[in-house]
JSON list of C-alpha atoms and ligand atoms in Angstrom, two decimals:
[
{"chain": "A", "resi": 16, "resn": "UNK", "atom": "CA", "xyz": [-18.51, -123.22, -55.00]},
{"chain": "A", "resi": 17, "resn": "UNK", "atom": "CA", "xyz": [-17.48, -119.75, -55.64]},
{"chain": "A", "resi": 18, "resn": "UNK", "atom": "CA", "xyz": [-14.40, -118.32, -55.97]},
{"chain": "A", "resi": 19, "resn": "UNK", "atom": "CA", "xyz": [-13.02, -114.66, -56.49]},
{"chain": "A", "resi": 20, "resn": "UNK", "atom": "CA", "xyz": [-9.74, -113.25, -57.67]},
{"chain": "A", "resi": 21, "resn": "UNK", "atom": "CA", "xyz": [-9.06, -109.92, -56.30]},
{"chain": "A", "resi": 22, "resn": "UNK", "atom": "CA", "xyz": [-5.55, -107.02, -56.49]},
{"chain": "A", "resi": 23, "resn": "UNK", "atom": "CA", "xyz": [-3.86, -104.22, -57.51]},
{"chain": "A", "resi": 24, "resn": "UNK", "atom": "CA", "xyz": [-3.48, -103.04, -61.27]},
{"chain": "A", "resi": 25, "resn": "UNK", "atom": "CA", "xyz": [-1.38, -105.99, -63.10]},
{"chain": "A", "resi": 26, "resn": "UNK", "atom": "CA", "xyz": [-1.73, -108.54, -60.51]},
{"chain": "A", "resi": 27, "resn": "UNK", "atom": "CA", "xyz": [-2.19, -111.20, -63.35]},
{"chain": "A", "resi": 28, "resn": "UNK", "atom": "CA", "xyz": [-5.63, -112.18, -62.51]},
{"chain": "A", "resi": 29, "resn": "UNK", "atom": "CA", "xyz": [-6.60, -113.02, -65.58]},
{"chain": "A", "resi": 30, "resn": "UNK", "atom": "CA", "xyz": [-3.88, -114.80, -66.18]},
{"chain": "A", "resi": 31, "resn": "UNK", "atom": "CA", "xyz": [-4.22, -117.20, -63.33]},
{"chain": "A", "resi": 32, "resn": "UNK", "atom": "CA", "xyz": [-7.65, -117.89, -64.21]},
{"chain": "A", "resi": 33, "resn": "UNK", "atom": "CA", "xyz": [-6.45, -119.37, -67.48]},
{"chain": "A", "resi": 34, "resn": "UNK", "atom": "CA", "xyz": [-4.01, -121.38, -65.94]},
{"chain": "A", "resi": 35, "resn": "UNK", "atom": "CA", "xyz": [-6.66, -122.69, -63.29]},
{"chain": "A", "resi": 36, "resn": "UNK", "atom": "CA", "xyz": [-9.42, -123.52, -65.43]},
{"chain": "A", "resi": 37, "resn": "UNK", "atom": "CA", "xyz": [-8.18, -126.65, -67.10]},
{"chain": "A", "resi": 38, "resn": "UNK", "atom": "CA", "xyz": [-7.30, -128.18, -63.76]},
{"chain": "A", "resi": 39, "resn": "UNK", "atom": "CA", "xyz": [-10.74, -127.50, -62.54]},
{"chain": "A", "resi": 40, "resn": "UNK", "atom": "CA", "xyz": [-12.15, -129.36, -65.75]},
{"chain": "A", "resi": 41, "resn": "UNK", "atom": "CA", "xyz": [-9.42, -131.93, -65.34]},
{"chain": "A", "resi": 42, "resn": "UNK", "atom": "CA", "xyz": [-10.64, -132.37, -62.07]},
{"chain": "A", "resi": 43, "resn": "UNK", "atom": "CA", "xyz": [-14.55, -133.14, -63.30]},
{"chain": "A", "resi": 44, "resn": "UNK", "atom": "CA", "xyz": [-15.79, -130.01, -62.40]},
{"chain": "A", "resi": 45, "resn": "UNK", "atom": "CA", "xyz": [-18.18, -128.14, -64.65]},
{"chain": "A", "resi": 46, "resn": "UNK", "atom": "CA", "xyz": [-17.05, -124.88, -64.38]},
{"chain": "A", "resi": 47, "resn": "UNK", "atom": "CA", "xyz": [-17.22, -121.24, -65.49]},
{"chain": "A", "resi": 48, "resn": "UNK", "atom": "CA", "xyz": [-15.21, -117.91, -65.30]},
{"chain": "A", "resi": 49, "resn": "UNK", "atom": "CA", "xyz": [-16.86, -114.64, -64.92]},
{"chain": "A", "resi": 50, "resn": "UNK", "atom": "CA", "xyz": [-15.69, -110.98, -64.36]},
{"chain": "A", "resi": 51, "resn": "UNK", "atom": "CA", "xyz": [-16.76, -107.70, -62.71]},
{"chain": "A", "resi": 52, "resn": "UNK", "atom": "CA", "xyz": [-17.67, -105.23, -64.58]},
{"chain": "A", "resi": 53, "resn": "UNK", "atom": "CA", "xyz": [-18.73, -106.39, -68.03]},
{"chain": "A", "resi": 54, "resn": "UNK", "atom": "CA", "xyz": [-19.81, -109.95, -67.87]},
{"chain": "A", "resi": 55, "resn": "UNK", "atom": "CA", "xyz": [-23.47, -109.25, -69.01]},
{"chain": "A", "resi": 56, "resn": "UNK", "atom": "CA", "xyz": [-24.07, -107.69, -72.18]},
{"chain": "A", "resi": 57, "resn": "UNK", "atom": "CA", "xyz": [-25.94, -104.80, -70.05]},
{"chain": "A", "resi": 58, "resn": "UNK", "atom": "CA", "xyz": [-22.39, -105.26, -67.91]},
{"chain": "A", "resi": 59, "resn": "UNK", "atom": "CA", "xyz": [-20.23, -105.00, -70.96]},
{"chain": "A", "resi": 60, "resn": "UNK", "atom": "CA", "xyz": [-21.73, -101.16, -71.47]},
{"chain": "A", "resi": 61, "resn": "UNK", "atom": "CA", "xyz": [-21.51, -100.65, -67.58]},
{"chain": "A", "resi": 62, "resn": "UNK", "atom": "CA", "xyz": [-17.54, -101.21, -68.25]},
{"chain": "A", "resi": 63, "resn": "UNK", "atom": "CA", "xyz": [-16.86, -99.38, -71.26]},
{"chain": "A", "resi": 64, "resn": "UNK", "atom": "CA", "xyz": [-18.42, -95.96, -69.53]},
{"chain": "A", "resi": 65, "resn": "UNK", "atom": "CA", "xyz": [-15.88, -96.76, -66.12]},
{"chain": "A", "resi": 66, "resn": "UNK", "atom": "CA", "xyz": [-13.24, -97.82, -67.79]},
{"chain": "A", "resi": 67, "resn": "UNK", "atom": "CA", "xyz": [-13.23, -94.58, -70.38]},
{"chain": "A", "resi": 68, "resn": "UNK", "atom": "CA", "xyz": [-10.36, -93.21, -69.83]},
{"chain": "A", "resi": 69, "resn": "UNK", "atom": "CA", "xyz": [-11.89, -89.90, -71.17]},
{"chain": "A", "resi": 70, "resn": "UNK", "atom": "CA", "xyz": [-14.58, -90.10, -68.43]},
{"chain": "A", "resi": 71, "resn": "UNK", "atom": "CA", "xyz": [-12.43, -88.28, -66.03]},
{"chain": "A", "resi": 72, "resn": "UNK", "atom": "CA", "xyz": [-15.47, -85.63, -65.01]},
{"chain": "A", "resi": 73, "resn": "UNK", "atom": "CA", "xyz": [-16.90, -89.27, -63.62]},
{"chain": "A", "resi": 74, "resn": "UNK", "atom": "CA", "xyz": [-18.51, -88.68, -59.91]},
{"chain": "A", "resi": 75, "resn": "UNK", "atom": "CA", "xyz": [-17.21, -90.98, -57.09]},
{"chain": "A", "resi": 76, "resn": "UNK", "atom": "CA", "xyz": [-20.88, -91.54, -56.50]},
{"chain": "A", "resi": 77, "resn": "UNK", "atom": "CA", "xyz": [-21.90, -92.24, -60.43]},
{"chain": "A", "resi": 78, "resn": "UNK", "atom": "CA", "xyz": [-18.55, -94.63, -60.29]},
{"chain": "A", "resi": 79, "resn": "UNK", "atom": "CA", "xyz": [-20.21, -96.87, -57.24]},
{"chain": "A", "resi": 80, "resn": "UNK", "atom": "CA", "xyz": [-23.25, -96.84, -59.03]},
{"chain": "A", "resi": 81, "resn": "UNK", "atom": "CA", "xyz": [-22.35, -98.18, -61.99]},
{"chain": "A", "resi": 82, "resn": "UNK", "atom": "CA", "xyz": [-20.04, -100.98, -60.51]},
{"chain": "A", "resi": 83, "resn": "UNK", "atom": "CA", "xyz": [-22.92, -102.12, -58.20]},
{"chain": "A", "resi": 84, "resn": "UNK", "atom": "CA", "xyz": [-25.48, -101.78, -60.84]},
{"chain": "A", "resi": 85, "resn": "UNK", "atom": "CA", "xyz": [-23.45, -104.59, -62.73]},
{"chain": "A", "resi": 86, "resn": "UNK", "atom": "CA", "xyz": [-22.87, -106.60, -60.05]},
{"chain": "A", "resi": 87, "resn": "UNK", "atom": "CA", "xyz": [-26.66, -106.73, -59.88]},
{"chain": "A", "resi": 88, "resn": "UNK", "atom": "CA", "xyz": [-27.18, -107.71, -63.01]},
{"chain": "A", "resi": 89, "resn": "UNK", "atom": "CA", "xyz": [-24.30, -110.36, -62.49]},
{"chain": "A", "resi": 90, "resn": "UNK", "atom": "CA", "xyz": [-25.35, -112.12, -59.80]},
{"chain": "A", "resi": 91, "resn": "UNK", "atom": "CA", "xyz": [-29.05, -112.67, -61.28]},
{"chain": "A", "resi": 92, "resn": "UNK", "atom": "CA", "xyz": [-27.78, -113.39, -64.42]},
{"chain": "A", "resi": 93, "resn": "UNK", "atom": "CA", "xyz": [-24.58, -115.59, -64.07]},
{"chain": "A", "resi": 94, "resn": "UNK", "atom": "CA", "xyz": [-23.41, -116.35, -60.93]},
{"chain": "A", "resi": 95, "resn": "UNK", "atom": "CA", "xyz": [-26.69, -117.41, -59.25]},
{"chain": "A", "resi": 96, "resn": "UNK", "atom": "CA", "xyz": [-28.12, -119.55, -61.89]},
{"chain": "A", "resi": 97, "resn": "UNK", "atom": "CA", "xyz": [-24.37, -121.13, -62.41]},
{"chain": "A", "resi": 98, "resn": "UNK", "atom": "CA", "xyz": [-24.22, -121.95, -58.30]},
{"chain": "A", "resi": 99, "resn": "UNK", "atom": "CA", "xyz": [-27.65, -123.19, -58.48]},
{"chain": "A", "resi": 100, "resn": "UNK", "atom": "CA", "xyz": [-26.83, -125.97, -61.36]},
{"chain": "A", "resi": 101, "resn": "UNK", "atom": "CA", "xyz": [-23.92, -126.72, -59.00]},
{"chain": "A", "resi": 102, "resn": "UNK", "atom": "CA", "xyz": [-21.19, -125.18, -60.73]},
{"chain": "A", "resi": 103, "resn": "UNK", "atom": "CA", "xyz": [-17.94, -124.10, -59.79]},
{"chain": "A", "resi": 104, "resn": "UNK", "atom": "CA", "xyz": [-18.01, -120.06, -60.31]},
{"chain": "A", "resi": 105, "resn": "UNK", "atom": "CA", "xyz": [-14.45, -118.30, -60.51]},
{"chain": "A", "resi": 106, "resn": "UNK", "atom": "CA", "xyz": [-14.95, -114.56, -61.04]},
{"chain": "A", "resi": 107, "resn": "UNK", "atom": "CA", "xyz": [-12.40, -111.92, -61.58]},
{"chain": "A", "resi": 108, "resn": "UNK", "atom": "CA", "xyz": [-13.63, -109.48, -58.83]},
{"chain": "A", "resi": 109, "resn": "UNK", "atom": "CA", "xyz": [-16.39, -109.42, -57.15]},
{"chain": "A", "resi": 110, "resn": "UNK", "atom": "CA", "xyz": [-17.97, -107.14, -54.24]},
{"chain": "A", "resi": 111, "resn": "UNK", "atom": "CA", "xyz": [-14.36, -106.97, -52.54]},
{"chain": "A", "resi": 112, "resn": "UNK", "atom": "CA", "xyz": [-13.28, -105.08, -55.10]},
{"chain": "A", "resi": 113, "resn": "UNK", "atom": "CA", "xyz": [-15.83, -102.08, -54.32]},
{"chain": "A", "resi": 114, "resn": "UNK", "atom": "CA", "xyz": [-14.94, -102.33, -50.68]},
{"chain": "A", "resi": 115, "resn": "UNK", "atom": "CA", "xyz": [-11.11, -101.10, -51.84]},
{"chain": "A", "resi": 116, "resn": "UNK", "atom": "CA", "xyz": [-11.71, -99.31, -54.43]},
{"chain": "A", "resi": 117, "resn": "UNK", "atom": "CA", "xyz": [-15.07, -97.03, -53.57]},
{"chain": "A", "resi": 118, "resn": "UNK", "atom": "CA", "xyz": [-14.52, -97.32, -49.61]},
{"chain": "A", "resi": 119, "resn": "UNK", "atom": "CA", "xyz": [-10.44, -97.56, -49.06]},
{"chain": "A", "resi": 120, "resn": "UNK", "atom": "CA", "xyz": [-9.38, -95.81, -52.00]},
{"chain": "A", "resi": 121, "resn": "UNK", "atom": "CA", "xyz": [-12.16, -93.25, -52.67]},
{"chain": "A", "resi": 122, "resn": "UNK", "atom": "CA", "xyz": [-13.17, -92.92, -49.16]},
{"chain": "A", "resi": 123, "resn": "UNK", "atom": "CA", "xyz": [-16.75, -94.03, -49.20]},
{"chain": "A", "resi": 124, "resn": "UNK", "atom": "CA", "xyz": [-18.54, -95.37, -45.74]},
{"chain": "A", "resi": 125, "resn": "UNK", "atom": "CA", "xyz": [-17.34, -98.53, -45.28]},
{"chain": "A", "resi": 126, "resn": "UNK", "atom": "CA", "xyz": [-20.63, -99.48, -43.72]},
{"chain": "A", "resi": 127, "resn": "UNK", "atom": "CA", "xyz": [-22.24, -97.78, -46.04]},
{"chain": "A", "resi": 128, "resn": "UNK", "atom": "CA", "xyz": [-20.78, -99.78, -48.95]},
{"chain": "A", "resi": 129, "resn": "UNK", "atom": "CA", "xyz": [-21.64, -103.07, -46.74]},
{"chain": "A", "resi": 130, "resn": "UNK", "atom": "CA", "xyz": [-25.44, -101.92, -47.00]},
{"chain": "A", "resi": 131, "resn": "UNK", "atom": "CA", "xyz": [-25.17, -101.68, -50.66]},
{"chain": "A", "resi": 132, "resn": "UNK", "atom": "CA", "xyz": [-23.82, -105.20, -51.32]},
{"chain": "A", "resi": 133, "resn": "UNK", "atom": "CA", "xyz": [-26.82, -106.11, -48.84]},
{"chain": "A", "resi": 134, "resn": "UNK", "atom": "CA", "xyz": [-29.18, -104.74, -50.92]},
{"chain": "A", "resi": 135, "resn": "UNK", "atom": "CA", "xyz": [-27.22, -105.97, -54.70]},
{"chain": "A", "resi": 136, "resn": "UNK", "atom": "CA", "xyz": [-26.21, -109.45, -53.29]},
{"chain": "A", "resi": 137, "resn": "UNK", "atom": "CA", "xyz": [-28.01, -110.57, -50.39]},
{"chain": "A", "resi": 138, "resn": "UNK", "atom": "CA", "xyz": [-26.11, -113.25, -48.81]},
{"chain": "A", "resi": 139, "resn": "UNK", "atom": "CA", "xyz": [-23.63, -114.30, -51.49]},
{"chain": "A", "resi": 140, "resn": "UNK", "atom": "CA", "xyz": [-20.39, -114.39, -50.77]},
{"chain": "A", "resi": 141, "resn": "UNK", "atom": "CA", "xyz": [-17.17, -116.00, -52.05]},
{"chain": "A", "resi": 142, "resn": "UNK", "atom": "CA", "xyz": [-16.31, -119.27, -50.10]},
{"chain": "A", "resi": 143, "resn": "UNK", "atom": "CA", "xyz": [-12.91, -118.36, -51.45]},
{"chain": "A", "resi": 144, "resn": "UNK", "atom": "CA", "xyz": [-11.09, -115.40, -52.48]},
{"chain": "A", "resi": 145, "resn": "UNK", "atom": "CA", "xyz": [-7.36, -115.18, -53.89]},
{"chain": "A", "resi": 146, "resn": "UNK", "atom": "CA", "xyz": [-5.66, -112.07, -53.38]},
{"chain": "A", "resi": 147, "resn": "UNK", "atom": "CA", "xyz": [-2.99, -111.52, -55.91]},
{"chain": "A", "resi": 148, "resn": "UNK", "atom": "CA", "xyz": [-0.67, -109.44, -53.64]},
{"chain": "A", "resi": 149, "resn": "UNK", "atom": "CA", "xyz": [2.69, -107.46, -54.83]},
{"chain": "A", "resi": 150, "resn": "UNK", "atom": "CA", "xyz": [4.40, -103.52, -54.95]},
{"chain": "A", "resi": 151, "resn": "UNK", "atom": "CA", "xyz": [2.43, -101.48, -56.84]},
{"chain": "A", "resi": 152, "resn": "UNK", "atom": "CA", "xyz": [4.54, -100.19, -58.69]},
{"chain": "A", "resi": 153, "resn": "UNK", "atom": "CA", "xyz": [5.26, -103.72, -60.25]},
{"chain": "A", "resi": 154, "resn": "UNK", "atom": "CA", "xyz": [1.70, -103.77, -60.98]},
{"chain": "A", "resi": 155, "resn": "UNK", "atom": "CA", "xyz": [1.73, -100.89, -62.63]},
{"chain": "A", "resi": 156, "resn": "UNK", "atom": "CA", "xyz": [4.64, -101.62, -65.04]},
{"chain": "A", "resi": 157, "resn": "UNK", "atom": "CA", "xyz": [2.94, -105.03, -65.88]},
{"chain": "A", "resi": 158, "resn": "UNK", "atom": "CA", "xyz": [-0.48, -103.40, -66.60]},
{"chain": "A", "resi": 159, "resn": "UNK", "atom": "CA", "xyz": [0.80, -100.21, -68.80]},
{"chain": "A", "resi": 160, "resn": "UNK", "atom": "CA", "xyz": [2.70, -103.22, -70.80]},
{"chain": "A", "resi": 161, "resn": "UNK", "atom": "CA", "xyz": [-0.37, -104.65, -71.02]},
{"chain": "A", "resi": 162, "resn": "UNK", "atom": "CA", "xyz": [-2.62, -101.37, -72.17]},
{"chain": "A", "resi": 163, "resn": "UNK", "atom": "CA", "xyz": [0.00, -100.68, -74.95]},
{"chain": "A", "resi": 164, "resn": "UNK", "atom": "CA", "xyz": [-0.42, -103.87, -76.56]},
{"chain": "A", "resi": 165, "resn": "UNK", "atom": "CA", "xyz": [-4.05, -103.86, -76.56]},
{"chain": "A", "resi": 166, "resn": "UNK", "atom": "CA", "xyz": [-6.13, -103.15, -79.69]},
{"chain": "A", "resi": 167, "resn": "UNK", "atom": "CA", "xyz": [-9.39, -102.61, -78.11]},
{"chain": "A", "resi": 168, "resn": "UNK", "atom": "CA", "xyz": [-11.19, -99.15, -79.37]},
{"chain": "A", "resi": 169, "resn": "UNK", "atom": "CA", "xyz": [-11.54, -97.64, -75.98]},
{"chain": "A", "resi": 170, "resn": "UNK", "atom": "CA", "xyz": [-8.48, -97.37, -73.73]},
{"chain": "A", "resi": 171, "resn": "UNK", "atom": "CA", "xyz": [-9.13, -99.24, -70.47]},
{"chain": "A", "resi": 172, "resn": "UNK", "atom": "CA", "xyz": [-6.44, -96.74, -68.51]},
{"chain": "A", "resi": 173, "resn": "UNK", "atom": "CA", "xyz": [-8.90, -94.78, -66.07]},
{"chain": "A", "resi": 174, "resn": "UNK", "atom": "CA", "xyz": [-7.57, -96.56, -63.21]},
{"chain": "A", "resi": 175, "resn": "UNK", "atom": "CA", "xyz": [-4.06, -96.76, -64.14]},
{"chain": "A", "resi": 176, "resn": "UNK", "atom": "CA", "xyz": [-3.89, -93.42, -64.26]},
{"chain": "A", "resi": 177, "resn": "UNK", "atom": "CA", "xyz": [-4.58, -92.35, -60.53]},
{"chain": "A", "resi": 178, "resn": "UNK", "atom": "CA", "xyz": [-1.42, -91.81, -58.73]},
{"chain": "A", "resi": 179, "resn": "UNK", "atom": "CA", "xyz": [0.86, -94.26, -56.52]},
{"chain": "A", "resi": 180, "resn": "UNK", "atom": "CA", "xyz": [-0.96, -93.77, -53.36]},
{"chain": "A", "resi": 181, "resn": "UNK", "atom": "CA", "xyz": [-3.91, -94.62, -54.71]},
{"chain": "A", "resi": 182, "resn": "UNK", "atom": "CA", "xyz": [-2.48, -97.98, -55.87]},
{"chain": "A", "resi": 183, "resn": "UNK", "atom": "CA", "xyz": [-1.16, -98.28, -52.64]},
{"chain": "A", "resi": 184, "resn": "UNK", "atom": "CA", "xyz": [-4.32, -97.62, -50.81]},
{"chain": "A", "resi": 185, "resn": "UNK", "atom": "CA", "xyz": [-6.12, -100.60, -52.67]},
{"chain": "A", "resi": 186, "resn": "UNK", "atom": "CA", "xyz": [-3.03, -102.90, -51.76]},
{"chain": "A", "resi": 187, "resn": "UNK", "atom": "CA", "xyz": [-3.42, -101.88, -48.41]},
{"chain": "A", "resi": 188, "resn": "UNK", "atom": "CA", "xyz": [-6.96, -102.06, -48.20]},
{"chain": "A", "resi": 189, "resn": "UNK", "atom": "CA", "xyz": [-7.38, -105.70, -49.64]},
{"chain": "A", "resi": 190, "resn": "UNK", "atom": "CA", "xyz": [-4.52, -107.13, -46.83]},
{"chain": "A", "resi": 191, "resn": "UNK", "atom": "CA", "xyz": [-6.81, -105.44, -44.39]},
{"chain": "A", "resi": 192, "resn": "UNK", "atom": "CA", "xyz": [-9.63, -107.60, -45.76]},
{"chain": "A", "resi": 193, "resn": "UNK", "atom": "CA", "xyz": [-7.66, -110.63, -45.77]},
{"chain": "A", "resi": 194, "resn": "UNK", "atom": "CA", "xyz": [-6.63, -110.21, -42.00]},
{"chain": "A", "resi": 195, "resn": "UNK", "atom": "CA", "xyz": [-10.30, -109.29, -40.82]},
{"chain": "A", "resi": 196, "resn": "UNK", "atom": "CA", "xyz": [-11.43, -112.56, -42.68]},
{"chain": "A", "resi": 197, "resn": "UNK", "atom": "CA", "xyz": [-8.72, -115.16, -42.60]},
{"chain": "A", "resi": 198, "resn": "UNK", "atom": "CA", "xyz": [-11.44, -118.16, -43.49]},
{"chain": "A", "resi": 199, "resn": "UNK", "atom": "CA", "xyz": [-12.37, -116.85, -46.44]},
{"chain": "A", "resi": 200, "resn": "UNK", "atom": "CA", "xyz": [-8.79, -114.65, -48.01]},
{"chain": "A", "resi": 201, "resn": "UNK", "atom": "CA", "xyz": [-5.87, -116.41, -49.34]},
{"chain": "A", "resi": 202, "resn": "UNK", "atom": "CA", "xyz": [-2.97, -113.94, -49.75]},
{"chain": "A", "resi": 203, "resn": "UNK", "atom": "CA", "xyz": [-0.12, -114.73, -52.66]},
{"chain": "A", "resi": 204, "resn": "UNK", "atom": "CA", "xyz": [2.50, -113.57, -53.64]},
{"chain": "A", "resi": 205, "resn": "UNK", "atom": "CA", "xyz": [2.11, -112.48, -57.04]},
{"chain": "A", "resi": 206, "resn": "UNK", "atom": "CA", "xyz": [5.68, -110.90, -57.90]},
{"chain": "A", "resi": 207, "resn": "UNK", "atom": "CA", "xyz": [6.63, -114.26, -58.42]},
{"chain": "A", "resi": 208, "resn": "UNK", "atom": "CA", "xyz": [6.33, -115.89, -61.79]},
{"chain": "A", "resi": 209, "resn": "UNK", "atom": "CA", "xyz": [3.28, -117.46, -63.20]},
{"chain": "A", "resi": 210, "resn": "UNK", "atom": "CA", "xyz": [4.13, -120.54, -62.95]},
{"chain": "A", "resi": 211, "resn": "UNK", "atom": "CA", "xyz": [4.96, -120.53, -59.25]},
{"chain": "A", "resi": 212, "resn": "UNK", "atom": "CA", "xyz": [1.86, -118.40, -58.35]},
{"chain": "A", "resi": 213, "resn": "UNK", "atom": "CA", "xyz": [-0.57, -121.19, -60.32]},
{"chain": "A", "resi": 214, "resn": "UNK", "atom": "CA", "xyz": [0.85, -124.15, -58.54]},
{"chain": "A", "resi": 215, "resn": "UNK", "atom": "CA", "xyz": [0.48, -122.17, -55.02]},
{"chain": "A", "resi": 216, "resn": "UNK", "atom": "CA", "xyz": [-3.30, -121.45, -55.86]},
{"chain": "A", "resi": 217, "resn": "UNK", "atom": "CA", "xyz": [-3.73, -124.89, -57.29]},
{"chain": "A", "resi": 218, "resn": "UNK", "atom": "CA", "xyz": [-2.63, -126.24, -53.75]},
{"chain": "A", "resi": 219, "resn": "UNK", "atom": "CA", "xyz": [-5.00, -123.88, -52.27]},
{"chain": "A", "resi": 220, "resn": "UNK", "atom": "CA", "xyz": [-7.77, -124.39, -54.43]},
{"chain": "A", "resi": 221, "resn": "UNK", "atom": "CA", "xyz": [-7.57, -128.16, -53.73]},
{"chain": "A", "resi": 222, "resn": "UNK", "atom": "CA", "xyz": [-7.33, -127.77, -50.79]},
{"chain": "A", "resi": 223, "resn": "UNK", "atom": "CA", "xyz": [-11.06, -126.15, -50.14]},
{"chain": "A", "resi": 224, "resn": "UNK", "atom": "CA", "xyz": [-12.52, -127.83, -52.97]},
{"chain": "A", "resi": 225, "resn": "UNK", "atom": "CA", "xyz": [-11.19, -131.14, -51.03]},
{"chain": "A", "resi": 226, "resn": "UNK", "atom": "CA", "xyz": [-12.40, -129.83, -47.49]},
{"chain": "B", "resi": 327, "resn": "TMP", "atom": "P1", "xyz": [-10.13, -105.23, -64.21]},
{"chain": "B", "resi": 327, "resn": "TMP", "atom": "O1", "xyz": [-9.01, -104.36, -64.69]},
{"chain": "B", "resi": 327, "resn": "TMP", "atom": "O2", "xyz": [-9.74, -106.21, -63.20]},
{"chain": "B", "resi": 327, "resn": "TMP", "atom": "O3", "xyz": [-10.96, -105.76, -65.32]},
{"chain": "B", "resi": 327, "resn": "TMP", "atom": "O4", "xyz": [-11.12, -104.26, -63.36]},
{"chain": "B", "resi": 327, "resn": "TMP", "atom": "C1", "xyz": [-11.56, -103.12, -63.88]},
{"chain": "B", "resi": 327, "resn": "TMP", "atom": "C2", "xyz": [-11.25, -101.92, -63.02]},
{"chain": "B", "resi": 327, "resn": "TMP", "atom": "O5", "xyz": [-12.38, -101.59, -62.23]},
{"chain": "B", "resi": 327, "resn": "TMP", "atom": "C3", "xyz": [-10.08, -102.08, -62.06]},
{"chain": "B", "resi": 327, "resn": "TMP", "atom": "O6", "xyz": [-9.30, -100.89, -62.12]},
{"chain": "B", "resi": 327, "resn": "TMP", "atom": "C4", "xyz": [-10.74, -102.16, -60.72]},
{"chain": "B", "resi": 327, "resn": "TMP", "atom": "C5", "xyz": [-12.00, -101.38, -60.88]},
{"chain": "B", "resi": 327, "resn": "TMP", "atom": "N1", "xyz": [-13.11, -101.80, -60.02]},
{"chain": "B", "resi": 327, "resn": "TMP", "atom": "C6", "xyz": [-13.60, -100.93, -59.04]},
{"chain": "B", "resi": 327, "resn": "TMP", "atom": "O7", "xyz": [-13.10, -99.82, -58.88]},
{"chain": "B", "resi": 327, "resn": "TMP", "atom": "N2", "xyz": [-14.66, -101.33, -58.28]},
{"chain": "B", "resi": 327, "resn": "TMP", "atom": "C7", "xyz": [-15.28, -102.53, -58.46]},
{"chain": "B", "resi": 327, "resn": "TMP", "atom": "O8", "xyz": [-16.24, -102.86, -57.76]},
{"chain": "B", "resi": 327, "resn": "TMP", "atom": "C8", "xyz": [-14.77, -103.43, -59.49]},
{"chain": "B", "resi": 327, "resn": "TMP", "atom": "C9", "xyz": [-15.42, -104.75, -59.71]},
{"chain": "B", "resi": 327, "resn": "TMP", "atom": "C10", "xyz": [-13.69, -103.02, -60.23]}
]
């Protein structure tokens, strides 16, 4: 089973894959979390040169590059070997992410972007994926809280930087996922508080774990 968490800036991904992982284990499920980019120790390089917020002379085209390049790495390395010993996977971002982010935000071919993932995935896809949906400018506020607390040497901020309608164009473009695939998108509401937004994807997640 594989399952991808996907939204805006601050959408508190992370945080509701804590919160989910000891109910998978509870459950009996051996399970593991992942992320895009930097899962990999080639991946973990891969992020520090996107997420640079001194990078800004970065090319759209070098930026799609790099994210597919460790997704490649990824899914050989982690995710395939993990599905294959029957594991549940639960990966913050995934190929989605690229979609909005290179194609609705940036502008690249949508098609285009499909053919890539055909080429760095295969067939894989997520047999779930949770969009963490809210304004982005709540996102925002919750992620810039979040970069000024952190102590890590590089500054993680290139994204958080771009401007509003940016933000909004990745909002927009992950709902417009979720309605062209209904099976596979869940959309929640993630202005709510943690609490609430881990016992709506713990109902969902039983749900297709159940099914
Ligand atoms: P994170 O903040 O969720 O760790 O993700 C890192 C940043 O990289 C985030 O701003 C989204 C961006 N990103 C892309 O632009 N394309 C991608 O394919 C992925 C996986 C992430």
């Amino acid at each position: 089973m594989f399952i991808t968490f996907e939204g805006i800036e601050g959408s508190g991904k992370s945080t509701q894959i804590r919160l989910l992982m000891p109910v998978l284990q509870a459950k009996g499920y051996d399970c593991i979390t992942t992320r895009e980019p930097g899962a990999t120790k080639i991946g973990e390089k891969i992020r520090a040169i996107l997420l640079d917020s001194s990078h800004s002379s970065i090319f759209s085209i070098t930026e799609l590059l790099l994210y597919e390049a460790d997704r490649a790495q990824h899914v050989r390395e982690i995710i395939k070997p993990a599905l294959q010993a029957n594991k549940v996977v639960v990966s913050d971002r995934f190929s989605d992410a690229t979609t909005v982010y290179q194609g609705y935000a940036r502008g690249f071919d949508l098609k285009l972007i499909e053919q890539m993932h055909h080429m760095v995935v295969g067939s894989l896809k997520p047999d779930l994926t949770i969009i963490l949906d809210l304004p982005v400018d709540l996102g925002l506020k919750r992620a810039w809280e979040r970069i000024n607390t952190q102590s890590t040497h590089v500054r993680e901020d290139r994204f958080e930087k771009e401007d509003l309608a940016f933000h909004e164009r990745i909002r927009q473009g992950y709902l417009a996922l979720a309605r062209l695939e209904p099976e596979r998108f869940r959309v929640i509401d993630a202005s709510k508080d943690p609490e609430t937004v881990h016992k709506k994807i713990k109902e969902i997640v039983d749900a297709v774990l159940g099914a």
